[in-house]
Coordinates of C-alpha atoms and ligand atoms in Angstrom, one line a residue:
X1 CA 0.0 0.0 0.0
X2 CA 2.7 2.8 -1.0
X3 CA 0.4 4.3 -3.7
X4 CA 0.4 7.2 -1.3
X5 CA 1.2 10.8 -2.3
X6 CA 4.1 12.3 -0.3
X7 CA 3.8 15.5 1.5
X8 CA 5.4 18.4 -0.1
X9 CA 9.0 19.3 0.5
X10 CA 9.4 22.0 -1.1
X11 CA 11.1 24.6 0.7
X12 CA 9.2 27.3 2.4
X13 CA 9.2 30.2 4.7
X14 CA 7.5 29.9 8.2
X15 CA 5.4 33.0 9.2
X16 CA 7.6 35.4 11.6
X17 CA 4.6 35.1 13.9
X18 CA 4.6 31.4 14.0
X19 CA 7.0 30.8 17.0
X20 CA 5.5 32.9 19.2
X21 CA 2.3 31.3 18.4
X22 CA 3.7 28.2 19.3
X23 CA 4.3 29.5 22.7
X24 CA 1.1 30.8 23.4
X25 CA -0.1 27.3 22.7
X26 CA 2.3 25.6 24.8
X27 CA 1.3 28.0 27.3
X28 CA -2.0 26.9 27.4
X29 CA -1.0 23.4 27.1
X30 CA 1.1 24.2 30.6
X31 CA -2.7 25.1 32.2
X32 CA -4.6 22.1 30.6
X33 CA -1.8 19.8 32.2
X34 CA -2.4 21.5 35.6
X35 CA -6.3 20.8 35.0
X36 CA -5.2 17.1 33.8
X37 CA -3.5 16.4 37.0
X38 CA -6.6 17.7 39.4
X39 CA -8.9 15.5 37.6
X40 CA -6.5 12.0 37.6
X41 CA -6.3 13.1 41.5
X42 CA -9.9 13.6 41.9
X43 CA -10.9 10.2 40.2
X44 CA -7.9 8.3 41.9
X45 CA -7.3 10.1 45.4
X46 CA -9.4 13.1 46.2
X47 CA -11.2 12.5 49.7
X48 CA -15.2 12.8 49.0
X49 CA -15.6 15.9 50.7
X50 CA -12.9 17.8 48.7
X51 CA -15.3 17.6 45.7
X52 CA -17.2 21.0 45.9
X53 CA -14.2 23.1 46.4
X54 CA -12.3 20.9 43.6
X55 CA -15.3 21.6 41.0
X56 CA -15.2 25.3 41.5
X57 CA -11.0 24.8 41.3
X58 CA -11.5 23.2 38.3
X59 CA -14.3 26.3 36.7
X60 CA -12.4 28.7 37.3
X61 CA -9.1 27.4 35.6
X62 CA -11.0 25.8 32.8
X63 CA -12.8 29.3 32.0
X64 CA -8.8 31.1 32.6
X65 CA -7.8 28.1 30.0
X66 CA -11.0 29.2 27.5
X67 CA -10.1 32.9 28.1
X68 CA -6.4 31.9 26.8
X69 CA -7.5 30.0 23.9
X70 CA -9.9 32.4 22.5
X71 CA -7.5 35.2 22.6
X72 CA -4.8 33.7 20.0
X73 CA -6.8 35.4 17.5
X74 CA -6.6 38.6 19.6
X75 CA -4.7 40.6 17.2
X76 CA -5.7 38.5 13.9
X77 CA -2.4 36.3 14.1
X78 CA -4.6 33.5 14.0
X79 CA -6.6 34.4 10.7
X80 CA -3.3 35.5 9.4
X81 CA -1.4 32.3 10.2
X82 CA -5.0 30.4 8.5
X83 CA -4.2 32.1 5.5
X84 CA -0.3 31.5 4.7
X85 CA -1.8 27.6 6.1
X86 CA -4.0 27.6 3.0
X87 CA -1.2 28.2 0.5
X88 CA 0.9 25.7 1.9
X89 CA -1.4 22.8 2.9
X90 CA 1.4 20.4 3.5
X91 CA 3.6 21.9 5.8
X92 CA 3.6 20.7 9.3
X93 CA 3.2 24.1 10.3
X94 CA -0.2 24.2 8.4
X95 CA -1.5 21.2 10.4
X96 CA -1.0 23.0 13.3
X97 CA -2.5 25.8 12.1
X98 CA -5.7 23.9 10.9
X99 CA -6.5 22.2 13.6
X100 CA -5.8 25.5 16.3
X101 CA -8.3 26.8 14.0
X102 CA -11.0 24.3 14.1
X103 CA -10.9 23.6 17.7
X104 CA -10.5 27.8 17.7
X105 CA -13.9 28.4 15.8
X106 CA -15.6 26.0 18.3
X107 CA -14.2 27.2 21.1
X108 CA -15.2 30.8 20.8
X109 CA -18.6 30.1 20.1
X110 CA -19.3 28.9 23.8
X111 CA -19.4 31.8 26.4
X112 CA -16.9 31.9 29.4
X113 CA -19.8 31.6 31.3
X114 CA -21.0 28.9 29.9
X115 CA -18.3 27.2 29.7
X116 CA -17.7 27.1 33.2
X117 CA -21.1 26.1 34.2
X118 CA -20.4 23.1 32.4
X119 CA -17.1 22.5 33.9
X120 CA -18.9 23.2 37.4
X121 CA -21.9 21.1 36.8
X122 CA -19.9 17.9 35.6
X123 CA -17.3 18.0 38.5
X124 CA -20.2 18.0 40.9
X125 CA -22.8 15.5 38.6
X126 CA -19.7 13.1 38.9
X127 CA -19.8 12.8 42.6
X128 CA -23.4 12.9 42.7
X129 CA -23.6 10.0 39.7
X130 CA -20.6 7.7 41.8
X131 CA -23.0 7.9 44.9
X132 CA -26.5 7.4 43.1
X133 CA -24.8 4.4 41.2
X134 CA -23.6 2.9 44.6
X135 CA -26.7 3.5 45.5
X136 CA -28.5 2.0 42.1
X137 CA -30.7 5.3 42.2
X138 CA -31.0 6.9 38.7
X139 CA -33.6 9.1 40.5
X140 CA -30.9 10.6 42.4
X141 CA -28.8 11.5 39.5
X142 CA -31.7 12.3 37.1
X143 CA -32.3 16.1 38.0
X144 CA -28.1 16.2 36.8
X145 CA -28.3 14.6 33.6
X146 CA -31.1 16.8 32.8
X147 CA -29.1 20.0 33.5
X148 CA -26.6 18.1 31.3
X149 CA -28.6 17.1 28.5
X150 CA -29.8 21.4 28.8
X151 CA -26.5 22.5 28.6
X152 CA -24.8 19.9 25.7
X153 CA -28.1 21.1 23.4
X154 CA -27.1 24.6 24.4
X155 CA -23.5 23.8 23.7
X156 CA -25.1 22.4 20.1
X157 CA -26.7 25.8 19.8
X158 CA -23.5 27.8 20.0
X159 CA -21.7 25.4 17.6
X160 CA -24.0 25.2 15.1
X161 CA -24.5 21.9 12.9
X162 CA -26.5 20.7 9.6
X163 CA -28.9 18.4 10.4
X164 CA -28.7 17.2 13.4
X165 CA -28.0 19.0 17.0
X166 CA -26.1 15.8 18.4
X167 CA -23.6 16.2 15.1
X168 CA -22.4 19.1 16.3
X169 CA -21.4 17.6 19.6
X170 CA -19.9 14.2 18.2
X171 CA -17.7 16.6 16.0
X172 CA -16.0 17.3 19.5
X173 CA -14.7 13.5 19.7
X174 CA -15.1 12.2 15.9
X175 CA -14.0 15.7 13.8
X176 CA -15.8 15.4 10.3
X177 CA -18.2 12.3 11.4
X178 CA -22.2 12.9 11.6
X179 CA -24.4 10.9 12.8
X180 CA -25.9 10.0 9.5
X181 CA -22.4 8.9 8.8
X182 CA -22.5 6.8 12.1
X183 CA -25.8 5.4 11.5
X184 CA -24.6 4.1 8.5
X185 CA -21.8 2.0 9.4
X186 CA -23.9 1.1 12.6
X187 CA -27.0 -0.5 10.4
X188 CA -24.2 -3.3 9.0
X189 CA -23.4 -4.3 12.8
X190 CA -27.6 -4.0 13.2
X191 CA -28.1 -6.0 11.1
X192 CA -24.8 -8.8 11.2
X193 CA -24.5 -8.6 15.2
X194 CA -27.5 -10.3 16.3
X195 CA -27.9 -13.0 13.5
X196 CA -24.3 -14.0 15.1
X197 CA -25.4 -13.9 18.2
X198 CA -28.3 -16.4 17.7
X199 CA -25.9 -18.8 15.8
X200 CA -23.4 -18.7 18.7
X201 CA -26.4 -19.3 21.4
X202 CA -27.5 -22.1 19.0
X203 CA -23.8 -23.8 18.9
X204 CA -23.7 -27.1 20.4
X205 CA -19.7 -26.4 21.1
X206 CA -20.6 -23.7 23.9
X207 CA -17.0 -23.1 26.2
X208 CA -17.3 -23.5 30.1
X209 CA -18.9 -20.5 31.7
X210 CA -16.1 -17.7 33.1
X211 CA -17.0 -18.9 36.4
X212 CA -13.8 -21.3 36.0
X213 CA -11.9 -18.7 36.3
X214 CA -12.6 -17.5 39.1
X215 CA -10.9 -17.8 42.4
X216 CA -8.6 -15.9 45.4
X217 CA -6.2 -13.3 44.0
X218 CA -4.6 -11.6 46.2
X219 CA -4.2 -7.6 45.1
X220 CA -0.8 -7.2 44.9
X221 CA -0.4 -10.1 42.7
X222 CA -2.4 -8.9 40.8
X223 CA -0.9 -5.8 40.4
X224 CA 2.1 -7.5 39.9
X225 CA 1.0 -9.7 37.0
X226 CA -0.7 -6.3 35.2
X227 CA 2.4 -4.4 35.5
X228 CA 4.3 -7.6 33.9
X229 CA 1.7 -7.5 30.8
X230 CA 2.0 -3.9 30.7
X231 CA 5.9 -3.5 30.6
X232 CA 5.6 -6.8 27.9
X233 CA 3.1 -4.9 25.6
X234 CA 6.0 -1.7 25.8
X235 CA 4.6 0.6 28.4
X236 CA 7.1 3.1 29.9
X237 CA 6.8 3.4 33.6
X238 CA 9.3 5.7 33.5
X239 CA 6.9 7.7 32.0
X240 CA 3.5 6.6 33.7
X241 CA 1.6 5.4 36.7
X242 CA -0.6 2.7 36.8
X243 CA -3.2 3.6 40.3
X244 CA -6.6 2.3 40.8
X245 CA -10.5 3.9 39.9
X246 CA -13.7 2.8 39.5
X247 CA -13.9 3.4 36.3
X248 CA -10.4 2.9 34.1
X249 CA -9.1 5.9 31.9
X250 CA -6.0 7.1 30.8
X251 CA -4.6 10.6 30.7
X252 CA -1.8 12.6 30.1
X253 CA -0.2 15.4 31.2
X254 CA 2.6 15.2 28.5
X255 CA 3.6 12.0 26.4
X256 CA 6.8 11.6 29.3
X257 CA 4.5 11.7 32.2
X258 CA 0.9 9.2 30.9
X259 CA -1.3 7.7 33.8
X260 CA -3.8 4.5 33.5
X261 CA -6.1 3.1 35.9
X262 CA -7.4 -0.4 36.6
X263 CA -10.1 -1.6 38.9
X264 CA -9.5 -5.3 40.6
X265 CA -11.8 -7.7 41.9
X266 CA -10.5 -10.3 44.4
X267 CA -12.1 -13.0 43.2
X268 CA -11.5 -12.6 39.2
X269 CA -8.4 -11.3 37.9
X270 CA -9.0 -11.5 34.0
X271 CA -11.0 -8.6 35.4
X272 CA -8.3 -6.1 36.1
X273 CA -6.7 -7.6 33.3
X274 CA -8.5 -7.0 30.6
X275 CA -9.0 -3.4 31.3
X276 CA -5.4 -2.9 31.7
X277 CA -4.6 -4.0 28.3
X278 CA -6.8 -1.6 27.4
X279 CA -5.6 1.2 29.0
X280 CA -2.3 0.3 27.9
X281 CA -3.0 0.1 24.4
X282 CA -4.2 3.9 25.2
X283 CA -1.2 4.6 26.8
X284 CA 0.9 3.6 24.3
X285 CA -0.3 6.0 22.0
X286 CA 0.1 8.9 24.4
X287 CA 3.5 7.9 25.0
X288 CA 3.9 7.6 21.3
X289 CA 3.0 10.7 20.5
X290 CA 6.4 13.2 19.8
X291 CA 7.1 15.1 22.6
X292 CA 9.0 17.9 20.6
X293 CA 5.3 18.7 19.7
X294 CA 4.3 19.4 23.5
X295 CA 0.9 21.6 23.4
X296 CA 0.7 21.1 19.3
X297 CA -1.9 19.2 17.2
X298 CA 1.0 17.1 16.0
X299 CA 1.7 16.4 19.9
X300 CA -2.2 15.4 20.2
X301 CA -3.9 11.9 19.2
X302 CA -6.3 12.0 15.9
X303 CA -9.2 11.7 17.2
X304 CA -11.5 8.9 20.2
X305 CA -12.0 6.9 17.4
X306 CA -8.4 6.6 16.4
X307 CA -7.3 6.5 20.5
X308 CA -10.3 3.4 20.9
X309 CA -8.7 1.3 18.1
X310 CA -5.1 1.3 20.1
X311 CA -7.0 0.3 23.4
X312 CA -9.1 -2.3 21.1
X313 CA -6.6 -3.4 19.0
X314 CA -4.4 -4.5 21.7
X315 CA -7.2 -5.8 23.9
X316 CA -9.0 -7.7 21.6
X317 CA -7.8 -8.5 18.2
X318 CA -4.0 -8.9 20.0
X319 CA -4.9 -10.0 23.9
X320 CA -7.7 -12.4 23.2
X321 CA -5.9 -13.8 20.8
X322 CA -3.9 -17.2 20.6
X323 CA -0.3 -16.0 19.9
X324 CA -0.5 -13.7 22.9
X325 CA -1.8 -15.9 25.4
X326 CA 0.4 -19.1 24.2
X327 CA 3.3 -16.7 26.0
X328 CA 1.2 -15.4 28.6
X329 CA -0.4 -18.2 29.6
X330 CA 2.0 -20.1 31.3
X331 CA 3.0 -17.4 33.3
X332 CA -0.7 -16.5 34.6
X333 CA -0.4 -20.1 35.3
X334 CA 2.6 -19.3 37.4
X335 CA 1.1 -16.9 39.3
X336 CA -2.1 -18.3 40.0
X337 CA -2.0 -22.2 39.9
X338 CA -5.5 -22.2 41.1
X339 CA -7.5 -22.3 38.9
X340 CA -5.0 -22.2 36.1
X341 CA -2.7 -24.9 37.4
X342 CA -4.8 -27.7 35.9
X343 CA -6.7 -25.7 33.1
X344 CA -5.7 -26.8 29.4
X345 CA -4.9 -24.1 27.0
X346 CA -7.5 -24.5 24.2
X347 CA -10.0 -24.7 27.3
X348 CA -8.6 -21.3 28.9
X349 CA -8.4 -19.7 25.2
X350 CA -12.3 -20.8 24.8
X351 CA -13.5 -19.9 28.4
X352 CA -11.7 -16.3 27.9
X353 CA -13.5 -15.4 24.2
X354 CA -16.9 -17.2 25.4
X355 CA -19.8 -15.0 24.3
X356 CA -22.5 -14.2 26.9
X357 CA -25.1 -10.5 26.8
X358 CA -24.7 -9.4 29.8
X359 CA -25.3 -6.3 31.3
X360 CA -22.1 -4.2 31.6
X361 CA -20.8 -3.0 28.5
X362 CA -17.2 -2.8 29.6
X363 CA -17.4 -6.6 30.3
X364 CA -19.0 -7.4 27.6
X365 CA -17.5 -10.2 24.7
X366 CA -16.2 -8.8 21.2
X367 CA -19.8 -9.7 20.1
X368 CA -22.1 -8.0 22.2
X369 CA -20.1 -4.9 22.7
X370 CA -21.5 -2.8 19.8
X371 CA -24.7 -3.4 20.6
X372 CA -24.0 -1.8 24.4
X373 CA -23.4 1.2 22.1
X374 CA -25.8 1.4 19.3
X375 CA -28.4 1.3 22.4
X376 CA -26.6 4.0 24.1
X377 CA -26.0 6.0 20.6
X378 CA -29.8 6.2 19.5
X379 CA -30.8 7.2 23.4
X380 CA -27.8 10.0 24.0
X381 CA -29.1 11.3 20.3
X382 CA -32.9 11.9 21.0
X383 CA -31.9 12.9 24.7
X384 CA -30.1 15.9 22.4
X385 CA -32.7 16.0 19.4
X386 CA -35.7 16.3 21.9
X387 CA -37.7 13.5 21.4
X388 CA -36.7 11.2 24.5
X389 CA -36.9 13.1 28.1
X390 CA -34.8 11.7 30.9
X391 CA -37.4 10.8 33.1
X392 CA -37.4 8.2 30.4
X393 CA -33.9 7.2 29.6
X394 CA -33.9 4.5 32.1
X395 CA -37.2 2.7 30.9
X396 CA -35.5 3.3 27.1
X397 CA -32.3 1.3 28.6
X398 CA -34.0 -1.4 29.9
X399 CA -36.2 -1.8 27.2
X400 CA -33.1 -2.3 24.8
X401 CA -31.5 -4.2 26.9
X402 CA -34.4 -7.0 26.4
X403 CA -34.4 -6.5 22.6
X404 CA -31.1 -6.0 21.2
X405 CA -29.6 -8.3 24.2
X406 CA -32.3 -9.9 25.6
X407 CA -31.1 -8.9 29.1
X408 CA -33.4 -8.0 32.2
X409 CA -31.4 -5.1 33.8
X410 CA -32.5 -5.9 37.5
X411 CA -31.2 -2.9 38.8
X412 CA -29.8 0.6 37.5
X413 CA -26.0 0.6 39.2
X414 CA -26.0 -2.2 36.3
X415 CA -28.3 -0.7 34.4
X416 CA -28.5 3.1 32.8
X417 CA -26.2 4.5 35.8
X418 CA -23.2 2.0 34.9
X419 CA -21.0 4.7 32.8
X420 CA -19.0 8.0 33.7
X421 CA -19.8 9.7 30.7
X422 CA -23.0 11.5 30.7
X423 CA -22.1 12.5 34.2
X424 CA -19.3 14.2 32.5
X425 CA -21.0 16.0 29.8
X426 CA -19.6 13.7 27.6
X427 CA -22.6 13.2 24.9
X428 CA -21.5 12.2 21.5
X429 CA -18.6 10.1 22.8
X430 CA -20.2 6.6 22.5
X431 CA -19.9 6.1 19.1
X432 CA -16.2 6.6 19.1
X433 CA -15.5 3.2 20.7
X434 CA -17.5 1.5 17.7
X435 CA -15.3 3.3 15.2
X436 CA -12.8 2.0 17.7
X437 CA -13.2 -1.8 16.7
X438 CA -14.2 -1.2 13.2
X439 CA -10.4 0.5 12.6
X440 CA -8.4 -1.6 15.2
X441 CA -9.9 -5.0 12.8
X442 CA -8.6 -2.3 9.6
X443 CA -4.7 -2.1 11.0
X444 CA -4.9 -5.2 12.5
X445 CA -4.9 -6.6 9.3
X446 CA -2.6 -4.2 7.7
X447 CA -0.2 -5.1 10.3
X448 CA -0.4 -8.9 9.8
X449 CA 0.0 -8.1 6.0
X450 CA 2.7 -6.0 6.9
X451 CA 5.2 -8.4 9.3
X452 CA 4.2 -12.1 8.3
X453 CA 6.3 -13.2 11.7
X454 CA 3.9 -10.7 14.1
X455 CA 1.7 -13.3 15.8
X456 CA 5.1 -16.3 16.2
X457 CA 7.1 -13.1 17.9
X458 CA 4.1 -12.5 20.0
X459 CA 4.2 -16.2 21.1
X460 CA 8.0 -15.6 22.0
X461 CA 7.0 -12.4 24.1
X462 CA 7.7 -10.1 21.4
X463 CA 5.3 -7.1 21.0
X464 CA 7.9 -5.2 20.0
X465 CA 7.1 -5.0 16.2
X466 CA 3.7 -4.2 16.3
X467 CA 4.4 -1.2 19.1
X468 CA 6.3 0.5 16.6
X469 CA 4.2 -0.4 14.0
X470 CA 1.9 1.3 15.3
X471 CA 4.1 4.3 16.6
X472 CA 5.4 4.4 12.9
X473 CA 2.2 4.3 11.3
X474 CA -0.2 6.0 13.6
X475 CA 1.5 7.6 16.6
X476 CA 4.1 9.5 15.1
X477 CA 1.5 11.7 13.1
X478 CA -0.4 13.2 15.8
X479 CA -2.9 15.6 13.9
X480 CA -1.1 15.6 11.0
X481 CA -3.9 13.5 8.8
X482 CA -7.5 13.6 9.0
X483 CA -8.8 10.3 10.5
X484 CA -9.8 9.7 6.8
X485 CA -6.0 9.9 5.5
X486 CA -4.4 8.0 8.0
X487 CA -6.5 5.2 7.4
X488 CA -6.2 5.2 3.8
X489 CA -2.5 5.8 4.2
X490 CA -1.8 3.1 6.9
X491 CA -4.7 0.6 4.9
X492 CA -4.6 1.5 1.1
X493 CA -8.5 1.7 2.1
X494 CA -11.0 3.8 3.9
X495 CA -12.6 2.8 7.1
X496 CA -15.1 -0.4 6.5
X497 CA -17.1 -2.5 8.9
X498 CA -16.3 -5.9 6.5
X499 CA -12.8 -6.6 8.5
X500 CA -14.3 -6.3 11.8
X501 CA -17.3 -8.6 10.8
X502 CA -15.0 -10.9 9.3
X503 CA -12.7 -11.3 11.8
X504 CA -15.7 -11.8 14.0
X505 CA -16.6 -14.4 11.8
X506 CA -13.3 -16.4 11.4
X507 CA -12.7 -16.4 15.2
X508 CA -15.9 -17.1 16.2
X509 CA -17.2 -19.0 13.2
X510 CA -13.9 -21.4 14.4
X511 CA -14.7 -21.3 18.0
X512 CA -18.7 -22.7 18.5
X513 CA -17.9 -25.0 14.9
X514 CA -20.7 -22.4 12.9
X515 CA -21.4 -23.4 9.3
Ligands
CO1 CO1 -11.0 3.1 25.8

C-alpha cells in the first residue's frame, strides 16, 4: 500500500509570527496539564468531601484556560497564520494551524460563562452520579443529567450543525463524522451482530462459563501480573503510573508523564486484566506521541475513534488472541495455579473469548459490545434532538436491553447509571468506541499483511514490532492527517465494517464449529 502521495517538500518560509504562536499554545498546554492532574487526583485520590471546592477549582481554571485560547486570534495572528496555512497545505506548520483553527472556531462560540457552568456542573454530577450508582438510584442522578442534557443542546446551539444538533457535539470526539455517517456504518453491525449472536447461542460447542476462572487473587499479585503485561506490551513506567478507579481511563499530562487506571476484583483477575490492556494500548499512544510537539496538534492523538482502536486493538484482536496468550499463559499459570494450574490451554483460550449478553458493556465479549453502544448512541441522540426526556432514559435502557440483548437489567447501578460519561457531559462520545473496533480489525490486518512473523514473535513475548508499528504508522503523526487519510495511508483503504465482521466471523465462526 505505497500508492500514497508524499507531503510536499518544497522549501518554504514559516510566518515570523509562528514561534511565538507556538508559545502561546504551549502556554495553554502548561494550564490544561495542571487541570489534567486535578482531575487523575480527583478520580484516583481526592477525599469525597474535597469535591465541591475541587469543582469550582477546576471552573475557574478551565474558564482562565478558555479565556487563553480564545485570545490567539486577539490581534488576527490567528486568521493571518489560516491564511499563509491555505497556501501551503502540507507543511507541518499548516497542520498545526488547521486544527488550532477548528478547535478555535468551536471554542469561541461557547461563552466563558457557559463554559464554566459546564465545567462546574460535571465536576459535581460526577460525585453525585458515583453515589446514586452505589446506591443504584438513577432518580438521584436524574435532575443532573437533565441539567446536562440542557447545557450539551445549548452547547449544540452555540456550535451550530447541519442536520442534526447531536452532530455538532460528536464533532468534539469524531472531527468530520455525523451521525448519518454513524448510523450508516452502525446498520451493518444491526443487522450482522444479532444473527451471530443467535448462531453462537445455538452452537452445540458452547466453552465453560467464566465462572472457572474465578478464584482468590490476592491484590498485589495482581498488580504484579498487570504491570508484567503492561511493561511486555511496551509501556514506559518511566513515563507513567498505573493507580486504581472505579472506572479505568487514561490521561496525560505530557507523552513523558501518561497515567492509566485499573479496577481489581479479588475473586477474578481476568477482570483487572483485561481493562489494563486496554488502557495500555491507550497509553501507548500517548507515550507515542512526539514530545517535541508538547501543546501542538502534532503532539495530540487524531481523534476517540483513532485513541479506541489502540486500546481495542491491543485488547481484543492482539490480547484475546492465541499468539499472545500461548506466551502469557503459562506465566498466569505461574502466578495463579489455582485455577489455572490444571486448566488446558484451548479450554482457557475458549473460556476467555466465550460469548455471553450481559449487562455491563465494559465486560462485555467482542460480540455484544457494539450493541452496548448502538443502544446508548440512539438514546444520547434523542436525549439531544428532543424526542426522548430523561425521566425516560432509564425505561429506554431497559427496554433495549431485552431487545437488542435480551437482558433483564435488575437494577440501575448495572443498568443506565453503569457509565461515567454522561455524568461528564460527555454526549456524543459513545460512538467513538464503535469506530474503535471497526479501525483496530482495519490495521490489524494491515499489520499482519505488513510483518508475516507478528503473531510467532508474539508467542515468543515479542510485541515489539507491532508497538512500533503502530508508533510508525499512527502515533508519530499526531494531527497531521485527518482520520480519513491515516486510514487510507496506513490501509490502502477507507474505514469499513467488513474486516471487523470478518474477523468476527473467522474467530468465532472457528470457536462454537458455525457453518
Ligand atoms: Co478506551
Amino acid at each position: 500500500m505505497e500508492n500514497r502521495v508524499k507531503p510536499a517538500i518544497l522549501p518554504y518560509m514559516i510566518p515570523p509570527s509562528y514561534p511565538a504562536f507556538i508559545a502561546q499554545l504551549e502556554a495553554s498546554a502548561h494550564l490544561i496539564s495542571a487541570l489534567g492532574v486535578l482531575h487523575w487526583d480527583q478520580e484516583v485520590y481526592m477525599p469525597q468531601k474535597g469535591a465541591l471546592r475541587r469543582a469550582k477549582m477546576l471552573g475557574y481554571l478551565t474558564g482562565i484556560a478558555h479565556r487563553q485560547f480564545i485570545q490567539l486570534d486577539r490581534g488576527g495572528q490567528l486568521s493571518s497564520l489560516r491564511r499563509w496555512a491555505e497556501k501551503h497545505p502540507n507543511a507541518k506548520e499548516a497542520a498545526v494551524i488547521r486544527e488550532v483553527w477548528r478547535a478555535y472556531q468551536r471554542e469561541k462560540k461557547l461563552p466563558g460563562a457557559f463554559v464554566r457552568e459546564l465545567s462546574e456542573l460535571t465536576s459535581q454530577a460526577q460525585m453525585v452520579w458515583a453515589r446514586a450508582k452505589g446506591e443504584a438510584d438513577f432518580k438521584m442522578f436524574a435532575p443532573y443529567l437533565k441539567r446536562i442534557v440542557d447545557l450539551k443542546k445549548k452547547e449544540a446551539e452555540y456550535v451550530g450543525y447541519q442536520e442534526s444538533p447531536y452532530d455538532a457535539l460528536l464533532d468534539a470526539y469524531e472531527p468530520e463524522l455525523t451521525s448519518a455517517q454513524v448510523s450508516g456504518v452502525f446498520t451493518d453491525l444491526r443487522v450482522f451482530l444479532p444473527k451471530l449472536l443467535k448462531q453462537i447461542r445455538g452452537s452445540s460447542h458452547q466453552p465453560s462459563s467464566s465462572k472457572k476462572f474465578h478464584g482468590s487473587f490476592p491484590l498485589d499479585r495482581q498488580r504484579k501480573f498487570n504491570l508484567f503485561v503492561a511493561g511486555k506490551m511496551g509501556f514506559d513506567l518511566e513515563a507513567g503510573r498505573m493507580d486504581i478507579s472505579s472506572h479505568p481511563f487514561t490521561t496525560q499530562f505530557h507523552a513523558e508523564d501518561v497515567r492509566i487506571t485499573t479496577r481489581y476484583r479479588e475473586t477474578d483477575v481476568m477482570y483487572s486484566l483485561g481493562s489494563t490492556i486496554h488502557e495500555v494500548g491507550h497509553a501507548l499512544y500517548e507515550q507515542g506521541l512526539p514530545p517535541e510537539h508538547f501543546g501542538t496538534p502534532l503532539g495530540e492523538a487524531l481523534s476517540l475513534g483513532m485513541h479506541e482502536s489502540q486500546s481495542r486493538v491491543w485488547e481484543n484482536n492482539i490480547g484475546k488472541g492465541r499468539p499472545f496468550w500461548k506466551f502469557f499463559y503459562p506465566k498466569l499459570r505461574k502466578a495463579f495455579p489455582r485455577p489455572f494450574g490444571h486448566m488446558p490451554f484451548e479450554d482457557f483460550y475458549r473460556t476467555l473469548n466465550r460469548v455471553e449478553p450481559s449487562l455491563i458493556r465494559t465486560e462485555a465479549d467482542e460480540v455484544t459490545y457494539n450493541l452496548h453502544i448502538i443502544l446508548r448512541f440512539e438514546i444520547e441522540k434523542a436525549l439531544i434532538e428532543g424526542t426522548l426526556g430523561v425521566k425516560d432514559v432509564r425505561d429506554a435502557w431497559n427496554e433495549k436491553m431485552k431487545s437488542y440483548l435480551g437482558v433483564t437489567v435488575p437494577n440501575d447501578r448495572v443498568g443506565v447509571l453503569q457509565d461515567v460519561h454522561w455524568s461528564g457531559g460527555m454526549i456524543g462520545y459513545f460512538p467513538t468506541y464503535t469506530l474503535g473496533n471497526l479501525y483496530a480489525a482495519q490495521f490489524y490486518r494491515a499489520a499482519k499483511r505488513a510483518m508475516p512473523s507478528l503473531e510467532t514473535q508474539f508467542t515468543k513475548g515479542n510485541f515489539v514490532p507491532m508497538r512500533e508499528w503502530l508508533r510508525k504508522h499512527i502515533h508519530t503523526h499526531g494531527k497531521y492527517y485527518s482520520a480519513d487519510r491515516l486510514v487510507r495511508r496506513v490501509t490502502g483503504e477507507p474505514l469499513q465494517s467488513k474486516y471487523f465482521i470478518g474477523h468476527l466471523k473467522k474467530k468465532y465462526g472457528e470457536l462454537y464449529r458455525l457453518k
